[in-house]
Coordinates of C-alpha atoms in Angstrom, one line a residue:
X1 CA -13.5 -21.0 10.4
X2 CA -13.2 -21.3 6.6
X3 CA -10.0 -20.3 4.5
X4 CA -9.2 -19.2 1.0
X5 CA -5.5 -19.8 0.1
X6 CA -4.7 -17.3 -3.2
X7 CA -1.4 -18.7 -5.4
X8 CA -0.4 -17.8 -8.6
X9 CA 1.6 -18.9 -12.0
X10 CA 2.7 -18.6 -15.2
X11 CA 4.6 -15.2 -14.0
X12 CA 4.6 -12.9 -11.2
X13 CA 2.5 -9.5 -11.0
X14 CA -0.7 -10.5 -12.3
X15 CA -2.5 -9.0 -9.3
X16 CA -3.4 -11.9 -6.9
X17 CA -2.7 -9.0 -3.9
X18 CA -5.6 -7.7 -6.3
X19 CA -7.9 -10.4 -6.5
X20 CA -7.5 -10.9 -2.8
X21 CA -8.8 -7.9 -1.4
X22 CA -11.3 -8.0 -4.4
X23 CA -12.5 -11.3 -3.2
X24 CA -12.7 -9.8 0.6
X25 CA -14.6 -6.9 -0.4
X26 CA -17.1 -9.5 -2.0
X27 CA -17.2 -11.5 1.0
X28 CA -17.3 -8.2 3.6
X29 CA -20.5 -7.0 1.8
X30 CA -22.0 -10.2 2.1
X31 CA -22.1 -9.6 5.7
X32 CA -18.7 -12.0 6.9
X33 CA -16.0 -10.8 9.2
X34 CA -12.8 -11.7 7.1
X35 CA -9.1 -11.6 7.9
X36 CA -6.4 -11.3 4.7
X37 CA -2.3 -12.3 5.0
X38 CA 0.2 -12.3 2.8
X39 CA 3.1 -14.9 2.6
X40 CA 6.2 -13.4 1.2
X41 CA 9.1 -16.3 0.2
X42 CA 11.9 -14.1 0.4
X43 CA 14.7 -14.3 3.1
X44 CA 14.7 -10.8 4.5
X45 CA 13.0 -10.6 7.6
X46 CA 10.6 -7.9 6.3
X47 CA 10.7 -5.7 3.1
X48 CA 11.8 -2.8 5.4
X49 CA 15.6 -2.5 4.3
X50 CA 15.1 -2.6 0.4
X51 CA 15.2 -0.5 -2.3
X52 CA 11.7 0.8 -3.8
X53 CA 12.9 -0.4 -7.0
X54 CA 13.1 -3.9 -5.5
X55 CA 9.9 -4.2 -3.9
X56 CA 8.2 -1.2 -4.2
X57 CA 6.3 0.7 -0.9
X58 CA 6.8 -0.4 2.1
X59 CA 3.6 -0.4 3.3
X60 CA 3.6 0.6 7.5
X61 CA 0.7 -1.0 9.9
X62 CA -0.5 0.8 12.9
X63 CA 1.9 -1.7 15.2
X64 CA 4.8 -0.7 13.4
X65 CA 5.1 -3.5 11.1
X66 CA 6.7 -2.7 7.7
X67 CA 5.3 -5.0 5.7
X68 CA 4.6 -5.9 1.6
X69 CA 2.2 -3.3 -0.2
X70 CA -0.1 -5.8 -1.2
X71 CA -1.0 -5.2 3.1
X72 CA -2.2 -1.2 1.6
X73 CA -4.9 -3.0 -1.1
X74 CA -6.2 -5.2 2.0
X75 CA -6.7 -2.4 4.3
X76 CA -7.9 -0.4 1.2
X77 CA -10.6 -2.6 -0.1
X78 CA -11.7 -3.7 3.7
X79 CA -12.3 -2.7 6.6
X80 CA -10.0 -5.4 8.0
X81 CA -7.3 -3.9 10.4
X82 CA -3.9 -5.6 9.9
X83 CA -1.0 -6.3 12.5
X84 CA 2.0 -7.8 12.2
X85 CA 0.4 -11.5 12.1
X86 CA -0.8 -10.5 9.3
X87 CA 2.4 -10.7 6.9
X88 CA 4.9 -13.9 6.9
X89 CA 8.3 -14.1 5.7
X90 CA 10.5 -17.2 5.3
X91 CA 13.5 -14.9 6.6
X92 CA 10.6 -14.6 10.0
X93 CA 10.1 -18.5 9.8
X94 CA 13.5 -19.6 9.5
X95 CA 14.3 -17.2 12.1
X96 CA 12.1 -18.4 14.5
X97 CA 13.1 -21.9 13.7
X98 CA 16.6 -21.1 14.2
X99 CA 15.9 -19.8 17.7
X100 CA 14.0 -22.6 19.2
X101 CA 16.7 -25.3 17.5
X102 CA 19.5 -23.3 19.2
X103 CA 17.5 -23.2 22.6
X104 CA 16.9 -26.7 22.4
X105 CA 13.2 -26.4 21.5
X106 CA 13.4 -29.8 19.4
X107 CA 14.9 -32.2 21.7
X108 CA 17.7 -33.2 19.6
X109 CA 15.5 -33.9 16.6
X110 CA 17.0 -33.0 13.2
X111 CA 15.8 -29.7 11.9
X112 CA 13.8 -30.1 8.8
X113 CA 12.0 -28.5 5.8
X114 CA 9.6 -30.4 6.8
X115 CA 7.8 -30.7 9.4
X116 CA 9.6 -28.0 11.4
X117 CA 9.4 -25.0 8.7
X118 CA 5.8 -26.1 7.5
X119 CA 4.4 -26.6 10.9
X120 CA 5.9 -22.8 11.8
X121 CA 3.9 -21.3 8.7
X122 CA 0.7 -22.9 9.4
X123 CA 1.1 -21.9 13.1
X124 CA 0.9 -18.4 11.9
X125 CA -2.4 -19.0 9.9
X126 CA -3.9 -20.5 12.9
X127 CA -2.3 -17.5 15.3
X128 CA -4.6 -15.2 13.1
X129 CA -7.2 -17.2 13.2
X130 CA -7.4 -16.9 16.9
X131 CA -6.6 -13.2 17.0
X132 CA -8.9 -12.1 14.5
X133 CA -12.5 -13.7 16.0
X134 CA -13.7 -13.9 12.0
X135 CA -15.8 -16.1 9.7
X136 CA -13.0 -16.0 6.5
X137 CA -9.1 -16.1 6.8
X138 CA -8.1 -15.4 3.1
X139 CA -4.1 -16.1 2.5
X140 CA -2.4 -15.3 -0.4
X141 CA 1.3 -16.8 -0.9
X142 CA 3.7 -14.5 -2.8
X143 CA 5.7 -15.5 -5.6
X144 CA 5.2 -17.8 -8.5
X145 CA 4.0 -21.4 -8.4
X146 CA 7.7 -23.4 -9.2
X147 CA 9.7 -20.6 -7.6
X148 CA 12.3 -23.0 -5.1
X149 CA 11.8 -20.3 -2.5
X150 CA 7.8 -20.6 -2.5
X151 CA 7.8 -24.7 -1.7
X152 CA 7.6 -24.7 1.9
X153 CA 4.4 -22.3 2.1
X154 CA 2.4 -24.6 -0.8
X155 CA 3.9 -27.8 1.4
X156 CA 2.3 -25.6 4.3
X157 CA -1.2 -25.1 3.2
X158 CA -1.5 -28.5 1.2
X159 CA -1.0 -30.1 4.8
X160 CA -2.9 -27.2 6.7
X161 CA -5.8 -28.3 3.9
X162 CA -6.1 -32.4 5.2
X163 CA -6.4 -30.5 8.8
X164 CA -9.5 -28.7 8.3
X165 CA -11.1 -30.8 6.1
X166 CA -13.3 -30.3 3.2
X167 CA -15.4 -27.7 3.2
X168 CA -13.5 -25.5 5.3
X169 CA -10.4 -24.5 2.4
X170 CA -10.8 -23.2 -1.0
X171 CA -7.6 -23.2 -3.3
X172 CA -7.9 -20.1 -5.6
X173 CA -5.4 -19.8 -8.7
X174 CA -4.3 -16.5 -10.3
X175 CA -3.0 -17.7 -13.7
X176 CA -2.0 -15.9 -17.1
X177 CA -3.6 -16.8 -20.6
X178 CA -1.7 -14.5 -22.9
X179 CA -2.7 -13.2 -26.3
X180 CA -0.5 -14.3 -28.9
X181 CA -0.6 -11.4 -31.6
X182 CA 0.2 -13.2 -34.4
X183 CA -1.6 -16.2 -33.9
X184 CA -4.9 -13.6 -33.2
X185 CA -5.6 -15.8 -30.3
X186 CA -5.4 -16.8 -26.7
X187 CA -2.9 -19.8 -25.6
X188 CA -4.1 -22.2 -22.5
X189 CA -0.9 -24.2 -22.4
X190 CA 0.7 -22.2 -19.7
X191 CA -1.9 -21.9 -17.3
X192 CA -2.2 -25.7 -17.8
X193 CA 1.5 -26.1 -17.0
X194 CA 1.0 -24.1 -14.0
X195 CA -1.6 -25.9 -12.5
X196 CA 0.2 -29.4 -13.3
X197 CA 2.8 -27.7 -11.0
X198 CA 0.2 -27.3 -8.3
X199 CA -1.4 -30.7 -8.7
X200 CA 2.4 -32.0 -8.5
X201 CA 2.4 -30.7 -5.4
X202 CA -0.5 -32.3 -3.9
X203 CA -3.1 -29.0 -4.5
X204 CA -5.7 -28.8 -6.8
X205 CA -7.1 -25.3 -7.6
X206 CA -10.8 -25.1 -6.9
X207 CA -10.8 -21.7 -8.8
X208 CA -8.8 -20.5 -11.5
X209 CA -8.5 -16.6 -12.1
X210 CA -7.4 -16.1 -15.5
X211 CA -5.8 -12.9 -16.3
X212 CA -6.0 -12.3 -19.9
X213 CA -5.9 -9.2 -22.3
X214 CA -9.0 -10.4 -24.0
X215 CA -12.0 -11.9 -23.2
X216 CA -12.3 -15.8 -23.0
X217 CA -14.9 -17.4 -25.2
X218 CA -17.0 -20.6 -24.0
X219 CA -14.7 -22.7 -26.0
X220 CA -11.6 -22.3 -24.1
X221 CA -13.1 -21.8 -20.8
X222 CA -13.9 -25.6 -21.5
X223 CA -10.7 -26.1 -22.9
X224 CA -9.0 -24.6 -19.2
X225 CA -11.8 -27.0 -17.2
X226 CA -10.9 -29.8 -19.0
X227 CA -7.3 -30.0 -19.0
X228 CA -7.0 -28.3 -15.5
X229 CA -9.8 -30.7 -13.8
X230 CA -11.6 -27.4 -12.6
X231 CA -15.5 -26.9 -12.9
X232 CA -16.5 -24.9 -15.5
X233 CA -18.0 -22.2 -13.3
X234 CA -14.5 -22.2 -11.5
X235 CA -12.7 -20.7 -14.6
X236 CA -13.0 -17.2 -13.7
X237 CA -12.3 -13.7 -16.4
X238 CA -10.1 -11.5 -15.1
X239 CA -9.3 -9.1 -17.7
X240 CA -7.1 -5.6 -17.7
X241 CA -9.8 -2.6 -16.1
X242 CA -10.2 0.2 -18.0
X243 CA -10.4 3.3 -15.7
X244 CA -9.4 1.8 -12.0
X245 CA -8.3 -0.8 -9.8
X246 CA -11.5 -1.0 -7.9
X247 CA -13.7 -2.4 -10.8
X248 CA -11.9 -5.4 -9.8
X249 CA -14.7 -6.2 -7.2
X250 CA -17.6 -5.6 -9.5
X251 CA -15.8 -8.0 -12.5
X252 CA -15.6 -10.7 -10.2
X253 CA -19.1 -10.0 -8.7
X254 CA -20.2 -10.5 -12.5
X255 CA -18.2 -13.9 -13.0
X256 CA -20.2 -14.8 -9.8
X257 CA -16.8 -16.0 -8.3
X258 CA -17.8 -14.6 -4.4
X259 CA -21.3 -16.9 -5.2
X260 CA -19.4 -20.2 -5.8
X261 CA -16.9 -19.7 -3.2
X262 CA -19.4 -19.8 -0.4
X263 CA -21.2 -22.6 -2.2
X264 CA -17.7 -24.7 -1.6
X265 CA -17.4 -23.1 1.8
X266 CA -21.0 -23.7 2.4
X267 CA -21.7 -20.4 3.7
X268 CA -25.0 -19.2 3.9
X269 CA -25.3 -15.4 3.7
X270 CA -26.9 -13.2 1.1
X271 CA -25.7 -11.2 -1.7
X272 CA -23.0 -8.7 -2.1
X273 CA -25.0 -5.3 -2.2
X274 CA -22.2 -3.2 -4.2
X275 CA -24.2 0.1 -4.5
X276 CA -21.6 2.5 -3.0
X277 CA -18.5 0.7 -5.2
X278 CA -20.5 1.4 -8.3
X279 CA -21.2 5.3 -7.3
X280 CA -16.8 5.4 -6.3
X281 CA -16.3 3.7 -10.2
X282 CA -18.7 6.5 -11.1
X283 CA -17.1 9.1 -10.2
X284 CA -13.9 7.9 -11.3
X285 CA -15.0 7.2 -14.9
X286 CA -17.3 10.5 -15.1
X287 CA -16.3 13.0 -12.1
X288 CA -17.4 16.4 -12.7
X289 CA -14.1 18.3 -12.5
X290 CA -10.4 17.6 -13.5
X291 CA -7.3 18.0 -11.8
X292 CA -3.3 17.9 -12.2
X293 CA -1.4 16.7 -9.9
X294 CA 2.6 16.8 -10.0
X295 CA 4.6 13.9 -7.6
X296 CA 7.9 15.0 -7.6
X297 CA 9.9 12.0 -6.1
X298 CA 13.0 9.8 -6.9
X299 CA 11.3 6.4 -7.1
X300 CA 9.0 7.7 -9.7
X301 CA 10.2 4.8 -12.9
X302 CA 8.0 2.4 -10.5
X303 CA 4.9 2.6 -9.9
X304 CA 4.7 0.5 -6.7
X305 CA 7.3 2.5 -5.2
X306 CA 4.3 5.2 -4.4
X307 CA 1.3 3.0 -4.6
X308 CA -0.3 4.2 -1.8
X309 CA 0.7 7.8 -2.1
X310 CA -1.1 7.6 -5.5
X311 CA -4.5 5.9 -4.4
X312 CA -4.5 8.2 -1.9
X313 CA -4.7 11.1 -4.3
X314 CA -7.2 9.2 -6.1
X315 CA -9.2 9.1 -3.2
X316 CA -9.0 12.8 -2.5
X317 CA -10.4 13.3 -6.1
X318 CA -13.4 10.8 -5.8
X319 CA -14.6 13.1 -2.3
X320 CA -14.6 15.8 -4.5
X321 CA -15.8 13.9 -7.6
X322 CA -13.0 15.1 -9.1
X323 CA -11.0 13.4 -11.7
X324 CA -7.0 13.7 -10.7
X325 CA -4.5 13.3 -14.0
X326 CA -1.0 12.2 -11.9
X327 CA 2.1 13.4 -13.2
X328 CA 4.8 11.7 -12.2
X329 CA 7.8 13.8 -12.2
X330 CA 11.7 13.1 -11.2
X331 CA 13.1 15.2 -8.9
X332 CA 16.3 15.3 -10.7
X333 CA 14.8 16.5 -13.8
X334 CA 14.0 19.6 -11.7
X335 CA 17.2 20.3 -11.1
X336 CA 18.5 20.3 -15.0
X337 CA 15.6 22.2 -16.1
X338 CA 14.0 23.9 -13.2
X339 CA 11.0 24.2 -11.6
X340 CA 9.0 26.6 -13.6
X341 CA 9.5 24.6 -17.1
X342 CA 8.9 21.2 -15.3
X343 CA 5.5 22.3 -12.9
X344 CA 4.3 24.8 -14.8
X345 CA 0.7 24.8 -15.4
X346 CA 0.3 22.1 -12.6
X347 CA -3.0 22.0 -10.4
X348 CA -1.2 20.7 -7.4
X349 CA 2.6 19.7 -6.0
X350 CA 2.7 16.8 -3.8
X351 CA 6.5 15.9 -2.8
X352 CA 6.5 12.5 -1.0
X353 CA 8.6 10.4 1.4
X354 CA 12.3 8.5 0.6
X355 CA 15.7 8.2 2.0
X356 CA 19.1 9.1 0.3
X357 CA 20.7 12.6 -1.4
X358 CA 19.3 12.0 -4.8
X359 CA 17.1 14.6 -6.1
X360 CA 16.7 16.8 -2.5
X361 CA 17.6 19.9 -4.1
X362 CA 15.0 19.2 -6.6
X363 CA 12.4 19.0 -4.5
X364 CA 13.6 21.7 -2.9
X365 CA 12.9 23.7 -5.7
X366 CA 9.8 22.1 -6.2
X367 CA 8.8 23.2 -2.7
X368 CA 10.2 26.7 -3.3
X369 CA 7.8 27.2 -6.4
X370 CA 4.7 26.0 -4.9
X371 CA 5.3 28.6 -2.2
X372 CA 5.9 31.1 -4.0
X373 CA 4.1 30.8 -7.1
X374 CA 0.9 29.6 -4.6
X375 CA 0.2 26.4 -5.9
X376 CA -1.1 24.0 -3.4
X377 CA 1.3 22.0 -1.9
X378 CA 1.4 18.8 0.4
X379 CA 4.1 17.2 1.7
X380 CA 4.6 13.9 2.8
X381 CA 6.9 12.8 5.5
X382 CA 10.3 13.8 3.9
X383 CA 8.0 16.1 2.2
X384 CA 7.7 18.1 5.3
X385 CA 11.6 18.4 5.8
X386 CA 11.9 19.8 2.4
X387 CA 9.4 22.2 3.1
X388 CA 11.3 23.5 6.3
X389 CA 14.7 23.3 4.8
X390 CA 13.4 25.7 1.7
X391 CA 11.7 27.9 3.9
X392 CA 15.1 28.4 6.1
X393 CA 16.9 28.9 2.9
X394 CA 14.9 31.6 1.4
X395 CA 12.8 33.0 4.0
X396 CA 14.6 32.8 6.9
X397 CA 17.9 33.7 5.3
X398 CA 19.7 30.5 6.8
X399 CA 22.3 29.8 4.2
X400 CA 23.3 26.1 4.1
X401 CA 20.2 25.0 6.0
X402 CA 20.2 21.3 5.5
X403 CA 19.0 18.0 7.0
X404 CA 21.9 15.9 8.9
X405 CA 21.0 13.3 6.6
X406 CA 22.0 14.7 3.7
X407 CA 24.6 17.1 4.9
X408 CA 25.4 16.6 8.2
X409 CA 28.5 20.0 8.6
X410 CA 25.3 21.9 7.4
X411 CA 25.7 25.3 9.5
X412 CA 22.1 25.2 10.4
X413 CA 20.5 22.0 10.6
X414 CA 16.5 22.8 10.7
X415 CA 16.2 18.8 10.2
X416 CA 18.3 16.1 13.1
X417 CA 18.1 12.8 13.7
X418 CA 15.8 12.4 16.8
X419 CA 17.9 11.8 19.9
X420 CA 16.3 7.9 20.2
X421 CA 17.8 7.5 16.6
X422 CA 21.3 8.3 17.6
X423 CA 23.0 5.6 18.7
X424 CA 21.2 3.2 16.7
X425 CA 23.2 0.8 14.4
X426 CA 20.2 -1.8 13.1
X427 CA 18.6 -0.4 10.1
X428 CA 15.3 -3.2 9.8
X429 CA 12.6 -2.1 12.2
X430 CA 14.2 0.5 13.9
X431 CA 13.1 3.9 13.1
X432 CA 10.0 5.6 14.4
X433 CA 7.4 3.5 13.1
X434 CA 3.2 3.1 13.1
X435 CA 0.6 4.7 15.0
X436 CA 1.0 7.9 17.1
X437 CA -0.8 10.6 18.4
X438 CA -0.5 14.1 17.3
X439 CA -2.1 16.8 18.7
X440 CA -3.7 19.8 16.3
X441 CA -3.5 23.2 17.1
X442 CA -7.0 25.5 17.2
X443 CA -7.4 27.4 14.6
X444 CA -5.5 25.3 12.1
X445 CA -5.8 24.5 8.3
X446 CA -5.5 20.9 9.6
X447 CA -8.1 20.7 12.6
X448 CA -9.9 22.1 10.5
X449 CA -9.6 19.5 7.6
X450 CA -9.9 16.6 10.2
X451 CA -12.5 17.8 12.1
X452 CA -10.5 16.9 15.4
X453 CA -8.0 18.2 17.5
X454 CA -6.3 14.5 18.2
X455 CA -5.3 12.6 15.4
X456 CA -3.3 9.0 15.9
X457 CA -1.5 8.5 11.7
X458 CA 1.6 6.4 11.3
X459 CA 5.2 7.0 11.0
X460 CA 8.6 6.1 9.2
X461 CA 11.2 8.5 9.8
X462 CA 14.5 8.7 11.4
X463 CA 14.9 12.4 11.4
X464 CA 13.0 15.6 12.7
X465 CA 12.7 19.0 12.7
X466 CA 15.4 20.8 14.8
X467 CA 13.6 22.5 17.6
X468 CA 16.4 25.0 18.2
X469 CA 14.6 26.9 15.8
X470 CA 11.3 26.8 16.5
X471 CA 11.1 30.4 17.4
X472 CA 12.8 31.7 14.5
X473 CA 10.3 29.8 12.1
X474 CA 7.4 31.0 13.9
X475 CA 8.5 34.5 13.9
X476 CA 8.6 34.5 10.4
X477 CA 5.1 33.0 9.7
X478 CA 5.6 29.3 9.8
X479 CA 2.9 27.6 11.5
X480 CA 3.3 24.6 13.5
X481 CA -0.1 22.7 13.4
X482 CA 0.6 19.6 14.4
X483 CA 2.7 17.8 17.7
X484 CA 3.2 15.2 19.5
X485 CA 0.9 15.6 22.4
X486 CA 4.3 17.0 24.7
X487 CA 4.8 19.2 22.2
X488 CA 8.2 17.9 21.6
X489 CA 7.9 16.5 17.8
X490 CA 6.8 18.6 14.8
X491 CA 3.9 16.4 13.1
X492 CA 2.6 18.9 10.6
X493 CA 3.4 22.5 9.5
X494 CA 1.8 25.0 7.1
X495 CA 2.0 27.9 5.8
X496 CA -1.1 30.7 6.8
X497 CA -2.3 32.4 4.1
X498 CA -1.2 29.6 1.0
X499 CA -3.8 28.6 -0.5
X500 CA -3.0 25.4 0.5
X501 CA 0.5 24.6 1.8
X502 CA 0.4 21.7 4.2
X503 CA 2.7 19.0 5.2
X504 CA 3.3 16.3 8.0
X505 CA 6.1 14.1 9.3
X506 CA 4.0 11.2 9.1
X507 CA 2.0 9.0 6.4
X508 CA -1.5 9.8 6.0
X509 CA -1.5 7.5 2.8
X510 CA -1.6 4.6 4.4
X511 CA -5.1 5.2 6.2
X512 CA -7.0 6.3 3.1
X513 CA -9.4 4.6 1.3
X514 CA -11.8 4.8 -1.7
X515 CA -14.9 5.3 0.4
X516 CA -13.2 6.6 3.2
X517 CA -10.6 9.3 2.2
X518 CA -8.2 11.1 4.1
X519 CA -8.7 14.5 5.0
X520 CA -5.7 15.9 3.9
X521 CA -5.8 14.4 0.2
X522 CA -9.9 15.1 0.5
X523 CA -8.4 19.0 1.1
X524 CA -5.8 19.1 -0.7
X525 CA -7.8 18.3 -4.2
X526 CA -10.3 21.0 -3.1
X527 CA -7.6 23.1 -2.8
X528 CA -6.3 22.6 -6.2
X529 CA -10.1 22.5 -7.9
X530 CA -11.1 25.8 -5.8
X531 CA -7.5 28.2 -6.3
X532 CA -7.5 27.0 -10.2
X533 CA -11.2 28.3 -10.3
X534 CA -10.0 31.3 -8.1
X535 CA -12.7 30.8 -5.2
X536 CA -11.8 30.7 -1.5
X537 CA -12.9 27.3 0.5
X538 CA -15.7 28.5 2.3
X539 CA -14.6 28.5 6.3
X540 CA -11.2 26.9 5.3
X541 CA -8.5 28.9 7.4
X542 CA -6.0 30.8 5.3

């Protein structure tokens, strides 16, 4: 078994989630089975209880783990399938800690930092290691080389390094060499600093990723080798993309960084062959048509806070060699200026998921003048709800029809909490979450799309449509296309006749992928690139 341990310094969001799955992509095409984690300092016991503007997504496995997005860009770039031993908090390890000192685990022993805390983090490197039967566990440990929080998990892999021995680890860097305008040139000093840091600790980097705004001559990638003690091959480019995220793979390719890693891990396998990434960059720096496509949501300052709603979207445009412009709209703004000034002239309407009473009645409206004005729509998750609430409202006639989240004396309440929800009082890791199975209906817009008539997609939601009104919806048009296999749970809904208008309870984000996209984003762009063109999807219920 060989691992890669991924840090970082200087400051935090240079993209080592980035360079990790980059580096497994590599690694994947070169024929290895390879495993990715992420260890995340903080205290919480998962990033399931805060605020998008904290974290951004949370990103939800098939097991039901809510875990850190960086988990979305593994299972983007990979075909690696992630579980919960797959992300590691210290709020998990001190946890676990605490449990087995209050059950008398340690025999009386003082409970310490170290060994007790570092031995339970590199337990959890080994657990994967068993569980995943791979050649290549790559780790990445969140935070900011220097960070107090971050100590234990370097302490961790610095001993979990004189365990495996030499050959068997390589310590990758992600660093920063900022541009100083005035000057008119590139400063080393920091990502020096940073890697004194490091070395203080007992590591020494065997790679260093330098992220930089401009390229780095010959000079200074001597200068960084020198004073950092790193082979010159080992001081890698990493510099901003132009058009997308997954060029990341081919730079890297090109600085030869996946050809010196297995040289250091002595891995013997053959070339990356990265044919098919360079026909997905293709497409996304020349596709054939253009789209627009509006996300109305309440998160929509941060970009993370939708990451994966927005590759997803992406990857519906790159099956349809399609370029998608995203226009990231506030709900709120909706509601000021209404719908038709703010989406007008809009290939698409996509509302996504959240949680609170900010911005609902703009979406709302957003939902109302997709319908009505026939503009494609998908809805995500509270997307759906928004969809069924609008619909009671102005179709159905159903003044005051509301969610119970949001209002919960609403006179009809087409949206309830689901009766396992109700006398729940824990808010981390207890809502429906992960995988389930849904079943399609024959004949639908969505069996259709996926080509199947049971579909397994994964879930984070509290709250669900109302079934006392079922009939009333149906009566009226409304098509259910989508339930839990008893029939008791609303999955997906849509609207026959739309030319698109489509949305599900659950989060079909999370299992897309650049060279695998989902079927709903893969038919949703269509929709948008065929209605503006005014031609009917051939075979494509309406």
């Amino acid at each position: 078994m060989k691992y890669i341990f991924v840090t970082g310094g200087v400051v935090s969001s240079l993209g080592k989630g980035l360079t990790a799955a980059s580096l497994g992509t590599l690694l994947e095409n070169r024929g290895l089975k390879i495993a990715l984690q992420k260890f995340d300092p903080y205290l919480n016991l998962d990033p399931g209880t805060m605020s998008p503007f904290q974290h951004g997504e949370v990103y939800v496995l098939d097991d039901g783990a809510e875990t850190d997005l960086d988990l979305g860009h593994y299972e983007r770039f990979t075909s690696t399938k992630l579980t919960r031993f797959n992300n590691l908090t210290s709020g998990q390890v001190y946890q676990t800690v605490l449990d087995k000192e209050r059950r008398g685990d340690y025999l009386g022993k003082t409970v310490q930092v170290i060994p007790h805390v570092t031995d339970e983090i590199q337990k959890r490197i080994r657990e994967l290691s068993q569980v995943s039967n791979v050649d290549v566990v790559i780790t990445e440990i969140g935070g900011t080389t220097g960070d107090i929080e971050g100590l234990p998990f370097l302490e961790a892999i610095r001993e979990f390094a004189l365990d495996v021995g030499i050959g068997n680890v390589v310590f990758l860097h992600v660093t920063y060499v900022p541009f100083i305008k005035a000057a008119g040139e590139l400063k080393t000093k920091p990502t020096q600093q940073s890697v004194a840091k490091l070395r203080e600790i007992g590591i020494t980097p065997h790679i260093l990723v330098c992220r930089c705004e401009q390229p780095l001559n010959k000079e200074l990638r001597q200068k960084i080798s020198l004073f950092c003690n790193v082979p010159y091959e080992g001081v890698i480019e990493e510099t901003d993309v132009e058009h997308s995220i997954y060029e990341v793979p081919l730079m890297l390719q090109r600085e030869r960084m996946d050809d010196l890693v297995c040289r250091l891990l002595h891995l013997q396998v053959p070339p990356a062959d990265m044919s098919h990434w360079q026909d997905i960059i293709r497409k996304l720096i020349a596709p054939a048509h253009r789209v627009r496509i509006g996300v109305v949501g309440k998160y929509v300052e941060l970009n993370d806070a939708y990451k994966s709603v927005y590759e997803a979207v992406i990857h519906g445009g790159i099956a349809n060699d399609c370029g998608v412009t995203i226009e990231k709209i506030e709900a709120e703004e909706i509601e000021k200026e209404g719908a038709e000034k703010i989406l007008g002239g809009l290939g698409g309407i996509l509302v996504p998921g959240g949680f609170g009473e900010r911005g609902i009645e703009g979406k709302i409206l957003a939902a109302r003048y997709a319908r009505e004005a026939n503009v494609p729509y998908l809805g995500l998750c509270l997307g759906m709800q928004i969809a069924t609430i609008e619909y009671a409202r102005n179709v159905l006639g159903l003044t005051g029809a509301h969610s119970t989240e949001f209002d919960e004396a609403s006179p009809h309440p087409v949206i309830a909490l689901l009766d396992e929800q109700r006398n729940v009082a824990r808010k981390g890791g207890t809502m429906r979450l992960g995988s389930q199975p849904c079943q399609l209906t024959v004949g639908s817009r969505a069996a259709h799309l996926y080509g199947a008539f049971l579909i397994h997609e994964r879930h984070r939601h509290r709250y669900e449509f109302n079934n006392a009104y079922r009939q009333q919806f149906e009566d009226a048009g409304f098509r259910f296309s989508g339930t839990s296999p008893d029939g008791n749970l609303v999955e997906l809904i849509e609207i026959p006749g739309h030319p698109f208008y489509l949305a599900s309870q659950f989060h079909p984000e999370f299992q897309s992928k650049p060279n695998r996209p989902h079927p709903l984003f893969k038919g949703f762009i269509a929709a948008v690139h065929h209605h503006l063109h005014h031609k009917p999807i051939s075979g494509m219920p309406r």
